[in-house]
Amino acid sequence: MNVAFSRAKNGQETCSVNGVLLHSTYNPEQEAKRFVTSLAFSFAPHAVVVTEPALSYCAQFLRQRFPHALICAVRYDKAFATTDKLWDIVFDANSNLSNELFNALGEEGVCSALFASWKASERAYALQHENAWHEIKNALIKSRNVLFTRSYFSSRWILNAVLFCTRVQHVALIERGNCPVVVAASGPSLASALPYLKKFRASFFLVAASSALSVLAACNIVPDICISTDGGFYALAHMLQFNTLLKKAPIALASEAACVRSLFATSSFIPLSYGDGISSALLERCAIPAMHAERNGTISGTAMQFAQNITDAPVFLCGLDMAPATAFQHAQPNMLEQSASSYDRRTATKETRISAARFSSQSLELYRAWFQSLPDERVKNVFRLSHHFHYAHELGALHDVDFSFFEKILHQSPDMPRLTIQHIPAAKQRMSAVKSFVKEHAHSDAWLHEIFPAEYIAWQHAQNEKERRWEQLQQKNETLIAKIARLLR
């Protein structure tokens, strides 16, 4: 682009791109003030995002009108980077803009943002403008979906946390070791690794996602730890038939994750806390020690970070395909496949079902993008491990290795991470602690915001139906409180 800078009649700098004026040739500052004044909105925005504001005259007026909002710009052209300091955040339209917006603002921030376009830039940068607003749309769709997913599952997560805090009996934490840690996910590539995992089993520490339990059990491979963060039905389906295996392998469990109730009496648990929100606060109130975990859309991401926290040695990820497969989407046997296959019929065949799953890859794309975005420093000692499996996609800085590489780094006498049993208060004390916590917080803004985020934001943004939305929010909350009360009887 041919960017030409000149002086307006009032002496301020102005500019044009390929002959298209981006600012007034008389008074650019006054033009910017009128632009900000013209912005229409029906809520208090968390952030104001302006696409290519060029020389950024509007930034000061945005701060005056939105003193509590983040003031952000989306750059089409680095020629205007000298004014970037006037903004709280500057996004590059030539990068993965939808991910950048989501990572910086979060789903609530994106859904509560006011997006505006500097009109002159639309004409001067037509292609960049079209691409940027397509990315903004993607960020809004992703944020909306995440928000509604949270609203759908948050009540279940809180009920799971209450159940965990009141029913768990055996708690342990883990001391760091120096042996390699293998994380087993359930992608089809796991099958290629099974003979070698069995061969070298005594030389590494094995962390298994709950979805990989059936595959490992079929090969008589017992994991050192099972990890689960899933709050819904699928986690239960994977655990249900492996009570015996899970008596041998402690379960690293997010307090808000679903768990087969009978396991609370028979298995040891390593509580995982994300360090925020009601679930973590309940663990603290009940004096249940926990290990830190990081929230992630996929269990594999949380498991990778968990593995990094328990060893000084390399971490290897098996079954991390992050792409649709041409046949089964998981290594076999898989509990969900066994359940789904019972519904296969001549008019609704297995092949039809498997083929449909092949194309439902939006979640995998999001998870894959997260791994691909990890910086080198974050995964410098993490590898994707298989026996010469041909992956459909690379995972950025996370390198693919085979078992010849794996064998070279094995210790003769590995120092395995060790479990240490933890004392926790009696069940009666924990029950009382949960009751008092719910009584104190169940009608607070923080409670409503966390458990019903979509409804809470809709109520905040509403103008004409604010009272009705508030009543709906209260009704949902009372239903949840009643369910918690039944668990605490």
Coordinates of C-alpha atoms in Angstrom, one line a residue:
M1 CA 0.0 0.0 0.0
N2 CA 1.2 3.5 -0.8
V3 CA 0.8 5.4 2.4
A4 CA 1.3 9.2 2.1
F5 CA 1.5 11.5 5.1
S6 CA 0.7 15.2 5.0
R7 CA -0.6 18.1 7.1
A8 CA -4.3 19.1 7.5
K9 CA -5.4 22.7 7.5
N10 CA -5.2 22.9 11.3
G11 CA -1.6 21.6 11.3
Q12 CA -2.3 18.0 12.5
E13 CA -1.0 15.1 10.6
T14 CA -3.2 13.3 8.1
C15 CA -2.7 10.6 5.6
S16 CA -4.0 8.7 2.5
V17 CA -3.6 5.2 1.1
N18 CA -3.5 4.9 -2.6
G19 CA -5.2 8.2 -2.9
V20 CA -8.0 7.4 -0.4
L21 CA -8.0 9.8 2.5
L22 CA -8.1 8.2 6.0
H23 CA -8.5 11.4 7.9
S24 CA -9.9 14.9 7.3
T25 CA -7.8 17.4 5.5
Y26 CA -9.2 20.1 7.7
N27 CA -9.5 18.9 11.3
P28 CA -8.7 15.1 11.9
E29 CA -9.3 15.4 15.6
Q30 CA -12.7 16.9 15.3
E31 CA -13.6 14.2 12.8
A32 CA -12.5 11.5 15.3
K33 CA -14.6 13.1 18.0
R34 CA -17.7 13.0 15.8
F35 CA -17.0 9.3 15.1
V36 CA -16.9 8.4 18.8
T37 CA -20.0 10.4 19.5
S38 CA -21.9 8.6 16.8
L39 CA -21.2 5.1 18.2
A40 CA -24.5 3.5 19.3
F41 CA -24.7 0.9 22.0
S42 CA -27.2 -0.5 24.5
F43 CA -24.8 -1.8 27.2
A44 CA -21.6 -0.8 29.0
P45 CA -19.0 -2.5 26.8
H46 CA -16.1 -4.4 28.4
A47 CA -13.9 -3.4 25.4
V48 CA -14.2 -1.1 22.4
V49 CA -12.4 -2.5 19.3
V50 CA -11.9 -0.2 16.3
T51 CA -10.6 -1.7 13.1
E52 CA -7.7 0.2 11.5
P53 CA -8.1 3.6 13.2
A54 CA -4.9 4.8 11.3
L55 CA -3.4 7.7 13.2
S56 CA -5.6 6.9 16.2
Y57 CA -7.2 10.3 16.8
C58 CA -10.2 8.6 18.1
A59 CA -8.4 6.8 21.0
Q60 CA -8.5 9.8 23.4
F61 CA -12.2 10.4 22.8
L62 CA -12.9 6.7 23.3
R63 CA -11.2 6.8 26.7
Q64 CA -13.4 9.8 27.7
R65 CA -16.6 8.1 26.6
F66 CA -15.7 4.6 27.9
P67 CA -13.5 5.2 30.9
H68 CA -13.9 1.7 32.3
A69 CA -13.5 -0.2 29.0
L70 CA -10.4 -1.6 27.3
I71 CA -9.6 0.5 24.2
C72 CA -8.4 -1.7 21.4
A73 CA -7.3 -1.4 17.8
V74 CA -7.1 -3.9 14.9
R75 CA -4.2 -2.9 12.6
Y76 CA -4.3 -3.5 8.9
D77 CA -1.1 -1.7 8.2
K78 CA 2.1 -1.4 10.3
A79 CA 2.7 2.1 8.8
F80 CA 0.6 3.5 11.7
A81 CA 2.3 1.5 14.5
T82 CA 3.8 4.7 15.9
T83 CA 0.4 5.4 17.5
D84 CA 0.0 1.9 19.0
K85 CA 0.9 3.3 22.5
L86 CA -2.4 5.1 22.6
W87 CA -4.3 1.8 22.8
D88 CA -4.6 -0.8 25.6
I89 CA -4.3 -3.7 23.1
V90 CA -3.4 -3.7 19.4
F91 CA -4.3 -6.7 17.3
D92 CA -2.7 -7.6 14.0
A93 CA -5.3 -8.3 11.4
N94 CA -2.7 -10.4 9.5
S95 CA -2.4 -12.9 12.4
N96 CA -5.1 -15.4 13.5
L97 CA -7.3 -12.5 14.6
S98 CA -10.2 -14.6 16.0
N99 CA -7.9 -16.5 18.3
E100 CA -6.1 -13.4 19.3
L101 CA -9.4 -11.6 20.2
F102 CA -10.6 -14.7 22.2
N103 CA -7.3 -15.2 24.0
A104 CA -7.0 -11.5 25.0
L105 CA -10.6 -10.8 25.9
G106 CA -12.1 -14.2 26.8
E107 CA -15.6 -15.3 25.8
E108 CA -17.3 -12.8 28.1
G109 CA -15.1 -9.9 26.9
V110 CA -15.7 -10.7 23.2
C111 CA -19.5 -11.0 23.8
S112 CA -19.5 -7.7 25.8
A113 CA -17.3 -5.8 23.3
L114 CA -18.3 -3.0 21.0
F115 CA -16.8 -3.4 17.6
A116 CA -16.6 -0.4 15.3
S117 CA -14.9 0.3 11.9
W118 CA -13.1 3.5 10.9
K119 CA -15.0 4.0 7.7
A120 CA -12.2 5.4 5.6
S121 CA -10.2 2.3 6.2
E122 CA -13.0 0.1 4.8
R123 CA -12.4 1.7 1.4
A124 CA -8.6 1.9 1.5
Y125 CA -8.2 -1.7 2.8
A126 CA -11.2 -3.5 1.4
L127 CA -9.7 -7.0 1.4
Q128 CA -8.1 -6.6 4.9
H129 CA -11.4 -5.2 6.2
E130 CA -13.4 -8.1 4.8
N131 CA -11.0 -10.6 6.3
A132 CA -10.9 -8.9 9.7
W133 CA -14.6 -8.7 10.1
H134 CA -14.9 -12.3 9.1
E135 CA -12.5 -13.1 11.9
I136 CA -14.4 -10.9 14.3
K137 CA -17.5 -12.9 13.4
N138 CA -15.7 -16.1 14.1
A139 CA -14.5 -14.8 17.5
L140 CA -18.1 -13.8 18.4
I141 CA -19.5 -17.2 17.3
K142 CA -16.8 -19.1 19.3
S143 CA -17.3 -16.9 22.4
R144 CA -21.1 -17.3 22.2
N145 CA -20.7 -21.1 21.9
V146 CA -18.3 -21.2 24.9
L147 CA -20.6 -19.0 26.9
F148 CA -23.6 -21.1 26.3
T149 CA -21.6 -24.3 26.9
R150 CA -20.6 -22.8 30.3
S151 CA -24.2 -21.9 31.1
Y152 CA -25.4 -25.4 30.1
F153 CA -22.8 -27.2 32.2
S154 CA -22.0 -24.9 35.1
S155 CA -24.8 -26.2 37.2
R156 CA -23.6 -29.7 36.7
W157 CA -20.0 -28.7 37.5
I158 CA -21.2 -27.2 40.8
L159 CA -23.2 -30.3 41.7
N160 CA -20.2 -32.4 40.9
A161 CA -18.0 -30.2 43.1
V162 CA -20.4 -30.5 46.0
L163 CA -20.5 -34.3 45.5
F164 CA -16.7 -34.5 45.5
C165 CA -16.2 -32.4 48.5
T166 CA -18.7 -34.3 50.6
R167 CA -18.1 -37.9 49.4
V168 CA -14.4 -38.3 48.8
Q169 CA -12.6 -40.4 51.4
H170 CA -9.0 -40.9 50.2
V171 CA -6.9 -38.0 49.1
A172 CA -3.3 -37.9 47.9
L173 CA -0.9 -35.4 46.4
I174 CA 2.0 -36.2 44.2
E175 CA 5.7 -35.4 44.7
R176 CA 7.8 -34.5 41.6
G177 CA 10.0 -37.2 40.1
N178 CA 12.6 -37.2 37.3
C179 CA 11.4 -40.0 35.0
P180 CA 9.7 -39.6 31.6
V181 CA 5.9 -39.2 31.8
V182 CA 3.6 -40.6 29.1
V183 CA 0.1 -39.2 28.7
A184 CA -2.3 -41.6 26.9
A185 CA -5.1 -39.9 25.0
S186 CA -7.5 -41.9 23.0
G187 CA -6.8 -41.0 19.3
P188 CA -6.4 -43.8 16.8
S189 CA -2.6 -43.4 16.9
L190 CA -2.5 -44.8 20.4
A191 CA -2.9 -48.3 18.9
S192 CA 0.5 -48.0 17.3
A193 CA 2.1 -47.2 20.6
L194 CA 0.6 -50.0 22.7
P195 CA 3.2 -52.8 22.2
Y196 CA 6.0 -50.3 23.0
L197 CA 4.3 -48.9 26.1
K198 CA 4.0 -52.4 27.3
K199 CA 7.6 -53.2 26.5
F200 CA 9.0 -50.2 28.4
R201 CA 6.3 -50.0 31.0
A202 CA 8.6 -50.2 34.1
S203 CA 10.7 -47.2 32.9
F204 CA 8.1 -44.4 32.7
F205 CA 5.2 -42.9 34.6
L206 CA 1.8 -43.3 32.8
V207 CA -1.0 -40.8 33.0
A208 CA -4.1 -42.0 31.2
A209 CA -7.1 -39.9 30.1
S210 CA -10.3 -41.6 31.2
S211 CA -11.2 -42.2 27.5
A212 CA -8.0 -44.3 27.1
L213 CA -8.7 -46.7 30.0
S214 CA -10.6 -49.2 27.9
V215 CA -7.7 -49.4 25.3
L216 CA -5.0 -49.8 28.0
A217 CA -7.1 -52.3 30.0
A218 CA -7.5 -54.5 26.8
C219 CA -3.7 -54.7 26.6
N220 CA -3.2 -55.3 30.4
I221 CA -1.5 -51.9 30.8
V222 CA -2.2 -50.4 34.2
P223 CA -1.7 -46.6 34.3
D224 CA -0.1 -44.9 37.3
I225 CA -2.8 -42.2 37.3
C226 CA -6.1 -41.7 35.5
I227 CA -6.9 -38.1 34.9
S228 CA -10.4 -36.7 34.2
T229 CA -11.8 -33.2 33.9
D230 CA -15.0 -33.9 32.0
G231 CA -18.1 -32.7 33.8
G232 CA -20.7 -34.8 31.9
F233 CA -21.9 -38.2 30.8
Y234 CA -18.9 -39.2 28.8
A235 CA -16.5 -39.3 31.8
L236 CA -18.9 -41.6 33.6
A237 CA -19.2 -43.9 30.6
H238 CA -15.4 -44.3 30.4
M239 CA -15.0 -45.0 34.1
L240 CA -18.1 -47.1 34.8
Q241 CA -16.7 -50.5 33.8
F242 CA -13.2 -50.0 35.2
N243 CA -13.7 -49.9 39.0
T244 CA -11.1 -52.6 39.5
L245 CA -8.5 -50.8 37.4
L246 CA -9.2 -47.5 39.1
K247 CA -8.6 -49.1 42.6
K248 CA -5.0 -49.6 41.5
A249 CA -4.6 -46.3 39.7
P250 CA -5.4 -43.1 41.7
I251 CA -7.6 -40.6 39.9
A252 CA -6.5 -37.0 39.3
L253 CA -9.9 -35.4 39.2
A254 CA -11.0 -31.8 38.8
S255 CA -13.5 -31.2 41.6
E256 CA -16.1 -30.2 39.1
A257 CA -15.7 -33.3 37.0
A258 CA -18.1 -36.2 36.9
C259 CA -17.2 -39.4 38.7
V260 CA -18.8 -42.8 39.4
R261 CA -20.1 -42.4 43.0
S262 CA -19.0 -45.8 44.1
L263 CA -15.3 -44.8 43.4
F264 CA -15.4 -42.2 46.2
A265 CA -15.3 -45.0 48.7
T266 CA -12.8 -47.3 47.0
S267 CA -10.3 -45.1 45.1
S268 CA -7.7 -42.6 46.0
F269 CA -8.0 -39.1 44.4
I270 CA -5.6 -36.3 43.6
P271 CA -7.9 -33.3 43.6
L272 CA -7.2 -30.8 40.9
S273 CA -8.0 -27.1 41.4
Y274 CA -8.1 -24.4 38.7
G275 CA -7.4 -21.8 41.4
D276 CA -10.6 -19.8 40.6
G277 CA -14.3 -20.0 40.9
I278 CA -16.7 -21.7 43.2
S279 CA -15.3 -25.3 42.8
S280 CA -11.9 -24.1 44.0
A281 CA -13.5 -22.1 46.8
L282 CA -15.4 -25.2 48.0
L283 CA -12.2 -27.2 48.1
E284 CA -10.6 -24.5 50.3
R285 CA -13.7 -24.2 52.6
C286 CA -13.6 -28.0 53.1
A287 CA -9.8 -28.0 53.8
I288 CA -9.2 -30.5 51.0
P289 CA -5.6 -30.0 49.6
A290 CA -5.4 -29.9 45.8
M291 CA -2.9 -29.7 43.0
H292 CA -3.0 -26.8 40.6
A293 CA -4.4 -27.5 37.1
E294 CA -5.0 -25.3 34.1
R295 CA -8.3 -25.0 32.4
N296 CA -8.3 -26.3 28.8
G297 CA -10.9 -27.1 26.2
T298 CA -9.4 -30.6 25.9
I299 CA -8.4 -33.0 28.6
S300 CA -5.1 -33.6 26.7
G301 CA -4.1 -30.0 27.3
T302 CA -4.8 -30.2 31.0
A303 CA -3.1 -33.6 31.2
M304 CA 0.0 -32.3 29.4
Q305 CA 0.4 -29.4 31.9
F306 CA -0.3 -31.8 34.8
A307 CA 2.5 -34.1 33.5
Q308 CA 4.9 -31.2 33.3
N309 CA 4.2 -30.4 36.9
I310 CA 5.2 -33.9 38.2
T311 CA 8.5 -34.5 36.4
D312 CA 11.8 -32.8 35.4
A313 CA 12.1 -35.2 32.5
P314 CA 10.4 -35.1 29.1
V315 CA 6.7 -35.5 28.6
F316 CA 5.3 -37.7 25.8
L317 CA 1.8 -37.5 24.4
C318 CA 0.3 -40.6 22.8
G319 CA -3.0 -40.8 20.9
L320 CA -3.0 -37.0 20.4
D321 CA -4.2 -37.0 16.7
M322 CA -6.2 -33.8 16.8
A323 CA -7.8 -34.7 13.5
P324 CA -10.8 -36.7 12.2
A325 CA -9.8 -40.3 11.3
T326 CA -11.0 -42.2 8.2
A327 CA -12.5 -44.9 10.4
F328 CA -13.1 -44.9 14.1
Q329 CA -12.4 -41.6 15.8
H330 CA -10.9 -43.3 18.9
A331 CA -8.5 -46.1 19.5
Q332 CA -10.5 -49.3 20.1
P333 CA -12.1 -50.7 22.2
N334 CA -13.8 -47.5 23.2
M335 CA -16.8 -47.4 25.6
L336 CA -18.7 -44.7 23.7
E337 CA -18.3 -46.8 20.5
Q338 CA -19.6 -49.8 22.2
S339 CA -22.6 -47.9 23.5
A340 CA -23.3 -46.2 20.1
S341 CA -23.0 -49.5 18.2
S342 CA -26.0 -51.0 20.0
Y343 CA -28.1 -48.6 18.1
D344 CA -26.8 -49.5 14.6
R345 CA -29.4 -50.8 12.3
R346 CA -29.7 -51.7 8.6
T347 CA -31.3 -48.3 8.0
A348 CA -28.8 -46.5 10.2
T349 CA -25.6 -48.3 9.7
K350 CA -22.3 -48.2 11.5
E351 CA -20.6 -46.8 8.4
T352 CA -23.1 -44.0 8.2
R353 CA -22.5 -43.1 11.8
I354 CA -18.7 -43.3 11.5
S355 CA -18.7 -41.2 8.3
A356 CA -20.7 -38.5 10.0
A357 CA -18.2 -38.3 12.8
R358 CA -15.5 -37.9 10.3
F359 CA -16.8 -34.4 9.3
S360 CA -17.7 -33.1 12.8
S361 CA -14.3 -31.7 13.5
Q362 CA -14.9 -28.1 14.7
S363 CA -13.9 -29.0 18.3
L364 CA -10.8 -30.8 17.1
E365 CA -9.8 -27.7 15.0
L366 CA -10.1 -25.6 18.1
Y367 CA -8.0 -28.0 20.2
R368 CA -5.5 -28.4 17.4
A369 CA -5.1 -24.6 17.1
W370 CA -4.4 -24.4 20.9
F371 CA -1.6 -26.9 20.7
Q372 CA -0.2 -25.2 17.5
S373 CA -0.2 -21.8 19.3
L374 CA 2.0 -23.0 22.2
P375 CA 5.4 -21.2 22.2
D376 CA 8.6 -23.1 22.0
E377 CA 9.5 -22.4 25.6
R378 CA 6.2 -24.0 26.8
V379 CA 6.8 -27.3 25.0
K380 CA 10.5 -27.5 24.7
N381 CA 10.5 -30.8 26.6
V382 CA 7.2 -32.2 25.3
F383 CA 6.8 -34.6 22.4
R384 CA 4.1 -36.4 20.5
L385 CA 4.9 -40.1 20.5
S386 CA 3.8 -42.9 18.2
H387 CA 5.2 -45.8 16.2
H388 CA 5.6 -44.1 12.8
F389 CA 2.0 -42.9 12.7
H390 CA 1.2 -40.5 9.8
Y391 CA -0.5 -37.5 11.4
A392 CA -2.8 -35.3 9.4
H393 CA -1.5 -32.1 11.1
E394 CA 1.7 -31.0 12.8
L395 CA 1.2 -29.4 16.3
G396 CA 3.4 -26.3 16.0
A397 CA 6.4 -26.4 18.3
L398 CA 5.4 -29.8 19.7
H399 CA 7.6 -32.2 17.8
D400 CA 6.7 -35.8 16.7
V401 CA 9.1 -38.6 17.8
D402 CA 9.1 -42.4 17.6
F403 CA 10.1 -45.1 20.2
S404 CA 13.8 -45.2 19.2
F405 CA 13.9 -41.6 20.5
F406 CA 11.9 -42.5 23.5
E407 CA 14.1 -45.5 24.4
K408 CA 17.2 -43.3 24.4
I409 CA 16.0 -41.1 27.2
L410 CA 14.8 -43.8 29.6
H411 CA 16.5 -44.1 32.9
Q412 CA 17.8 -47.4 34.3
S413 CA 16.5 -46.6 37.7
P414 CA 13.8 -44.0 37.2
D415 CA 12.7 -41.8 40.2
M416 CA 9.0 -42.0 39.8
P417 CA 6.6 -39.3 41.1
R418 CA 5.4 -40.5 44.5
L419 CA 2.0 -40.2 46.1
T420 CA 1.7 -38.8 49.6
I421 CA -1.5 -39.5 51.5
Q422 CA -3.3 -36.4 52.8
H423 CA -5.5 -35.9 55.9
I424 CA -8.9 -34.3 55.3
P425 CA -11.6 -33.4 57.7
A426 CA -14.4 -35.9 58.5
A427 CA -17.3 -36.1 56.1
K428 CA -19.6 -34.5 58.6
Q429 CA -17.4 -31.4 58.9
R430 CA -17.1 -31.1 55.1
M431 CA -20.9 -31.4 54.7
S432 CA -21.3 -28.6 57.2
A433 CA -18.7 -26.5 55.4
V434 CA -20.5 -26.9 52.1
K435 CA -23.9 -26.0 53.6
S436 CA -22.5 -22.8 55.1
F437 CA -20.7 -21.9 51.8
V438 CA -23.9 -22.3 49.8
K439 CA -25.9 -20.3 52.3
E440 CA -23.4 -17.4 52.2
H441 CA -22.9 -17.3 48.4
A442 CA -25.9 -18.8 46.6
H443 CA -27.5 -15.5 45.8
S444 CA -24.5 -13.4 45.2
D445 CA -23.6 -11.7 41.9
A446 CA -20.4 -13.7 41.7
W447 CA -22.4 -17.0 42.0
L448 CA -25.0 -16.0 39.4
H449 CA -22.3 -14.7 37.1
E450 CA -20.2 -17.9 37.2
I451 CA -23.0 -20.5 37.1
F452 CA -25.3 -18.7 34.6
P453 CA -22.9 -16.6 32.5
A454 CA -25.1 -16.3 29.4
E455 CA -28.2 -15.4 31.3
Y456 CA -26.3 -13.0 33.6
I457 CA -24.8 -11.1 30.7
A458 CA -28.1 -11.0 28.9
W459 CA -29.7 -9.5 32.0
Q460 CA -26.9 -6.9 32.3
H461 CA -27.3 -5.9 28.6
A462 CA -31.1 -5.9 28.6
Q463 CA -33.0 -2.7 28.4
N464 CA -36.7 -3.5 27.9
E465 CA -36.9 -6.9 29.5
K466 CA -34.5 -6.5 32.4
E467 CA -37.1 -7.5 35.1
R468 CA -38.2 -10.6 33.2
R469 CA -34.6 -11.8 32.6
W470 CA -33.8 -11.3 36.3
E471 CA -36.8 -13.4 37.3
Q472 CA -35.7 -16.2 34.9
L473 CA -32.2 -16.0 36.3
Q474 CA -33.6 -16.3 39.9
Q475 CA -35.8 -19.3 39.0
K476 CA -32.8 -21.2 37.5
N477 CA -30.8 -20.5 40.6
E478 CA -33.5 -21.7 43.0
T479 CA -33.8 -24.9 41.0
L480 CA -30.0 -25.4 41.4
I481 CA -30.1 -24.6 45.1
A482 CA -32.8 -27.2 45.6
K483 CA -30.7 -29.9 43.8
I484 CA -27.7 -29.0 46.0
A485 CA -29.9 -29.3 49.1
R486 CA -30.9 -32.8 48.1
L487 CA -27.2 -33.8 47.8
L488 CA -26.6 -32.5 51.3
R489 CA -29.3 -34.4 53.1

